[in-house]
Amino acid sequence: MIEATNLAKKYGEKVAVAGVTFSVKPGQVTGFLGPNGAGKSTTMRMIVGLDRPTAGSVIVNGRPYAEHRDPLHQVGALLDAKAVHTSRSAYNHLLAMAATHSISTTRVNEVIEMTGLAEVAKKKAGGFSLGMGQRLGIAAALLGDPQTLILDEPVNGLDPEGVLWVRNLVKYLAGQGKTVFLSSHLMSEMAQTADHLIVIGRGRIIADAPIKDIIAGKQQTRTRIRSQQVSELADLLAGEGVSLNSSENETLEVSGLDAHQIARIALDNRVLIYELTPLNASLEEAYFDLTKDEVEFHSHSLANSGGPAPEGN
Amino acid sequence: MSTSTTAKAATPSTAGGAGLTFGGVLKSEWIKLRSLTSTKVLLICTFVAVIGVGTLTAWLRGTIIEQTMKFGGAPTGLPGSSPSGMSAEAAEKTLPPGLELYGIPNGGLQIGILILGSLAVLFISSEFATGMIRSTMTAIPKRLPAFAAKAIVLVVVSYVITVVAAFVTFLISIPILHSYGISMNLQREGLLPAIFLGGLYVAGVALIGLSLGTLLRNSAGGIMVLVALFFVLPFGTQLLSLVPGKFWLHVNEYVPSVAGGRMLEIGHRDAYIDPWAGGLIFLAWILVFLIPAVFTLKKRDV
């Protein structure tokens, strides 16, 4: 459980996070989505106390992160895959992290095995590829078997097998009642992994809702029809609240009517339809819609803020 | 939030461990120190170099005493002075200040200061440079225990290396000085305090190094400031003593390297500053760097 209240961060004059309030609940995967410089990383760093908030507060599992007696058991965080001393081996890095909480060597070997690092564990972390670095970061996050997992762009640089593994892992952990908060710029990935979505833009929360609502709410359902009698059908369907769009020959995109209503009208008028496909709005569309609104809405204040806030990794 | 979710969050995790303890943080910092090959090589090299320079010092001072014995300690070495008319003990007393035999075990101290001090800078600045500091501070969100553990590990390592190297130098110097007719033993006045205080002095330099690394977050910058403080500043203040006026005459005695070095001369050598006062001035220098370092580490984003 993560609860942020009016959380804000300024770097000098630049506003990175402009007073956000949200909560991340246990038992589900919460995605954190936003364009570069939107304040995702800054927000995540403030949760574990790496960045000091300019205003507001954030608590994890009931109290500020630093007040916990066993921080690594409360929160596992992957904020920066390169948060490792380059000359130290992956094994020794994890061993040093584990030692702070008296976590056993057995657990260290367990997370190495889990993240598929066994073969390179004794090698210097500085020589790791981006993907291997991510795996090491995830291994470190899992060390304390934490109640809350915070992952900043976890699939960045991972191979398809790794992406699938992370997806299954976070779903499994959420299924066990843990809180999972992950950011990603890959919206298709988010659509497959997250149950709930918090969208951030220019340091402000734009949307905070179940992912289904975000996709459904922003876009009317459209239906694609293919028929040889497109123009005739268009006349029959036209009406209040219905929009029609024909981009290709023998194809019509309809919104305002569902597939069932269209089929009924076609049958009643003896029009032959050879395709009737409901088109679900993709998360991409919903997302661009959301952020477009945000930018338009704030365009006047944008000019004053003096450019984009730092992404700050 | 429902009560059931809070209850879930409170269930203990299966990874075991007693939570965050200072002992654990100390162990973690010790693992960090010993798991870097470069650090291990550097520590061994320091140990060898300190002993090497100390041995050279013993040999040099033996030679000086031999010369003094031959020429009767006459500073000009006039041929008229009686040759071999002086005992080793008498010759030893003519040694100029700063070359006393009790200081031999600390002959290589400057090397220790340079390398162990730089290592202390690197111990934290390399974490800032690589990003490791974010892992460290996520595991230890209160931050200060991490700094304290680093300080303790560095103090113990520098102290042990310096003192052990000093004792080894002492053992090597026994036969060398014996060949010049001088007996070197632990009963020699000032020898044991010099050895143990030498360790403290280097440990203090390590604390200054750690503080500089924390304040500047930059390896090259931290080491440069450390070198300037201990190897360049004393020359500068020595030149200042040539400036007319009483104030400038003793400025040199207050710089960290001179005050810290003075601490090792308990019961010896009259100077403007008492060895105890020298030690206190050096302690004040440590705090001048340590306190702002602790404060900024707690305050700043990492």
CSV table of N, CA, C and O in Angstrom, one decimal, chain B residues 173-217:
chain,number,residue,atom,x,y,z
B,173,SER,N,63.7,-2.6,11.9
B,173,SER,CA,64.7,-1.6,12.3
B,173,SER,C,65.7,-2.1,13.4
B,173,SER,O,66.8,-1.5,13.5
B,174,ILE,N,65.3,-3.1,14.1
B,174,ILE,CA,66.2,-3.6,15.2
B,174,ILE,C,67.5,-4.0,14.7
B,174,ILE,O,68.6,-3.5,15.1
B,175,PRO,N,67.6,-5.0,13.7
B,175,PRO,CA,68.9,-5.4,13.2
B,175,PRO,C,69.6,-4.3,12.5
B,175,PRO,O,70.8,-4.2,12.5
B,176,ILE,N,68.8,-3.4,11.8
B,176,ILE,CA,69.5,-2.4,11.0
B,176,ILE,C,70.2,-1.4,11.9
B,176,ILE,O,71.4,-1.1,11.8
B,177,LEU,N,69.5,-1.0,13.0
B,177,LEU,CA,70.1,-0.1,13.9
B,177,LEU,C,71.2,-0.7,14.7
B,177,LEU,O,72.2,-0.1,15.1
B,178,HIS,N,71.0,-2.0,15.0
B,178,HIS,CA,72.0,-2.8,15.7
B,178,HIS,C,73.4,-2.7,15.0
B,178,HIS,O,74.4,-2.6,15.6
B,179,SER,N,73.3,-2.8,13.7
B,179,SER,CA,74.6,-2.8,12.9
B,179,SER,C,75.3,-1.4,13.1
B,179,SER,O,76.5,-1.3,12.7
B,180,TYR,N,74.5,-0.4,13.5
B,180,TYR,CA,75.2,0.9,13.8
B,180,TYR,C,75.5,1.1,15.2
B,180,TYR,O,75.8,2.2,15.7
B,181,GLY,N,75.3,0.0,16.0
B,181,GLY,CA,75.6,0.1,17.4
B,181,GLY,C,74.5,0.7,18.3
B,181,GLY,O,74.7,1.1,19.4
B,182,ILE,N,73.3,0.8,17.7
B,182,ILE,CA,72.2,1.3,18.5
B,182,ILE,C,71.2,0.3,18.9
B,182,ILE,O,70.9,-0.6,18.0
B,183,SER,N,70.8,0.3,20.1
B,183,SER,CA,69.8,-0.7,20.5
B,183,SER,C,68.4,-0.1,20.4
B,183,SER,O,68.1,1.0,20.9
B,184,MET,N,67.5,-0.8,19.6
B,184,MET,CA,66.2,-0.3,19.4
B,184,MET,C,65.3,-1.3,20.2
B,184,MET,O,65.3,-2.5,20.0
B,185,ASN,N,64.5,-0.8,21.1
B,185,ASN,CA,63.5,-1.6,21.8
B,185,ASN,C,62.3,-0.9,22.2
B,185,ASN,O,62.2,0.3,22.1
B,186,LEU,N,61.3,-1.6,22.6
B,186,LEU,CA,60.0,-1.0,22.9
B,186,LEU,C,60.0,-0.1,24.1
B,186,LEU,O,59.1,0.7,24.3
B,187,GLN,N,61.1,-0.2,24.9
B,187,GLN,CA,61.2,0.7,26.1
B,187,GLN,C,61.6,2.1,25.7
B,187,GLN,O,61.6,3.0,26.5
B,188,ARG,N,62.1,2.3,24.5
B,188,ARG,CA,62.5,3.6,24.0
B,188,ARG,C,61.4,4.6,24.2
B,188,ARG,O,60.3,4.4,23.9
B,189,GLU,N,61.8,5.7,24.8
B,189,GLU,CA,60.8,6.7,25.2
B,189,GLU,C,60.1,7.3,24.0
B,189,GLU,O,60.7,7.6,23.0
B,190,GLY,N,58.8,7.3,24.1
B,190,GLY,CA,58.0,7.9,23.0
B,190,GLY,C,57.6,6.9,21.9
B,190,GLY,O,56.8,7.2,21.0
B,191,LEU,N,58.3,5.7,21.9
B,191,LEU,CA,58.1,4.8,20.8
B,191,LEU,C,56.6,4.3,20.7
B,191,LEU,O,56.0,4.4,19.7
B,192,LEU,N,56.2,3.7,21.8
B,192,LEU,CA,54.8,3.1,21.8
B,192,LEU,C,53.7,4.1,21.6
B,192,LEU,O,52.8,3.9,20.7
B,193,PRO,N,53.8,5.3,22.3
B,193,PRO,CA,52.7,6.3,22.0
B,193,PRO,C,52.8,6.7,20.5
B,193,PRO,O,51.7,6.9,19.9
B,194,ALA,N,54.0,6.8,19.9
B,194,ALA,CA,54.1,7.3,18.5
B,194,ALA,C,53.4,6.2,17.6
B,194,ALA,O,52.7,6.6,16.7
B,195,ILE,N,53.6,5.0,17.9
B,195,ILE,CA,53.0,3.9,17.1
B,195,ILE,C,51.5,4.0,17.2
B,195,ILE,O,50.8,4.0,16.1
B,196,PHE,N,51.0,4.0,18.4
B,196,PHE,CA,49.5,4.0,18.5
B,196,PHE,C,48.9,5.3,18.1
B,196,PHE,O,47.8,5.2,17.4
B,197,LEU,N,49.5,6.4,18.3
B,197,LEU,CA,48.9,7.7,17.9
B,197,LEU,C,49.0,7.8,16.4
B,197,LEU,O,48.2,8.5,15.7
B,198,GLY,N,50.1,7.2,15.8
B,198,GLY,CA,50.2,7.2,14.3
B,198,GLY,C,49.0,6.6,13.7
B,198,GLY,O,48.5,7.1,12.7
B,199,GLY,N,48.5,5.4,14.3
B,199,GLY,CA,47.3,4.8,13.8
B,199,GLY,C,46.1,5.7,13.9
B,199,GLY,O,45.3,5.8,12.9
B,200,LEU,N,46.0,6.4,15.0
B,200,LEU,CA,44.9,7.3,15.2
B,200,LEU,C,44.9,8.5,14.2
B,200,LEU,O,43.9,8.9,13.6
B,201,TYR,N,46.2,9.0,13.9
B,201,TYR,CA,46.3,10.1,13.0
B,201,TYR,C,45.8,9.6,11.6
B,201,TYR,O,45.0,10.3,11.0
B,202,VAL,N,46.3,8.5,11.1
B,202,VAL,CA,45.8,8.0,9.8
B,202,VAL,C,44.3,7.8,9.8
B,202,VAL,O,43.6,8.1,8.8
B,203,ALA,N,43.8,7.2,10.9
B,203,ALA,CA,42.4,7.0,10.9
B,203,ALA,C,41.6,8.3,10.8
B,203,ALA,O,40.6,8.4,10.2
B,204,GLY,N,42.2,9.3,11.5
B,204,GLY,CA,41.6,10.7,11.4
B,204,GLY,C,41.6,11.2,10.0
B,204,GLY,O,40.6,11.8,9.5
B,205,VAL,N,42.7,11.0,9.3
B,205,VAL,CA,42.8,11.4,7.9
B,205,VAL,C,41.7,10.7,7.0
B,205,VAL,O,41.1,11.3,6.2
B,206,ALA,N,41.5,9.4,7.3
B,206,ALA,CA,40.5,8.6,6.6
B,206,ALA,C,39.1,9.2,6.8
B,206,ALA,O,38.3,9.3,5.9
B,207,LEU,N,38.9,9.7,8.1
B,207,LEU,CA,37.6,10.3,8.3
B,207,LEU,C,37.4,11.6,7.5
B,207,LEU,O,36.3,11.9,7.0
B,208,ILE,N,38.5,12.4,7.4
B,208,ILE,CA,38.5,13.6,6.6
B,208,ILE,C,38.2,13.2,5.1
B,208,ILE,O,37.4,13.8,4.4
B,209,GLY,N,38.9,12.1,4.7
B,209,GLY,CA,38.7,11.7,3.3
B,209,GLY,C,37.3,11.3,3.0
B,209,GLY,O,36.7,11.7,2.0
B,210,LEU,N,36.7,10.5,4.0
B,210,LEU,CA,35.3,10.1,3.8
B,210,LEU,C,34.4,11.3,3.7
B,210,LEU,O,33.4,11.3,2.9
B,211,SER,N,34.6,12.3,4.6
B,211,SER,CA,33.8,13.5,4.6
B,211,SER,C,33.9,14.2,3.3
B,211,SER,O,32.9,14.7,2.7
B,212,LEU,N,35.2,14.3,2.8
B,212,LEU,CA,35.4,15.0,1.5
B,212,LEU,C,34.7,14.3,0.4
B,212,LEU,O,34.0,15.0,-0.5
B,213,GLY,N,34.7,13.0,0.4
B,213,GLY,CA,34.0,12.2,-0.7
B,213,GLY,C,32.5,12.4,-0.6
B,213,GLY,O,31.8,12.5,-1.6
B,214,THR,N,32.0,12.6,0.6
B,214,THR,CA,30.6,12.8,0.8
B,214,THR,C,30.2,14.2,0.4
B,214,THR,O,29.1,14.4,-0.3
B,215,LEU,N,31.0,15.2,0.7
B,215,LEU,CA,30.6,16.6,0.4
B,215,LEU,C,30.8,16.8,-1.1
B,215,LEU,O,29.9,17.5,-1.7
B,216,LEU,N,31.8,16.3,-1.7
B,216,LEU,CA,32.1,16.6,-3.2
B,216,LEU,C,31.5,15.6,-4.1
B,216,LEU,O,31.3,15.9,-5.3
B,217,ARG,N,31.2,14.4,-3.6
B,217,ARG,CA,30.6,13.3,-4.4
B,217,ARG,C,31.4,13.0,-5.7
B,217,ARG,O,30.9,12.6,-6.7
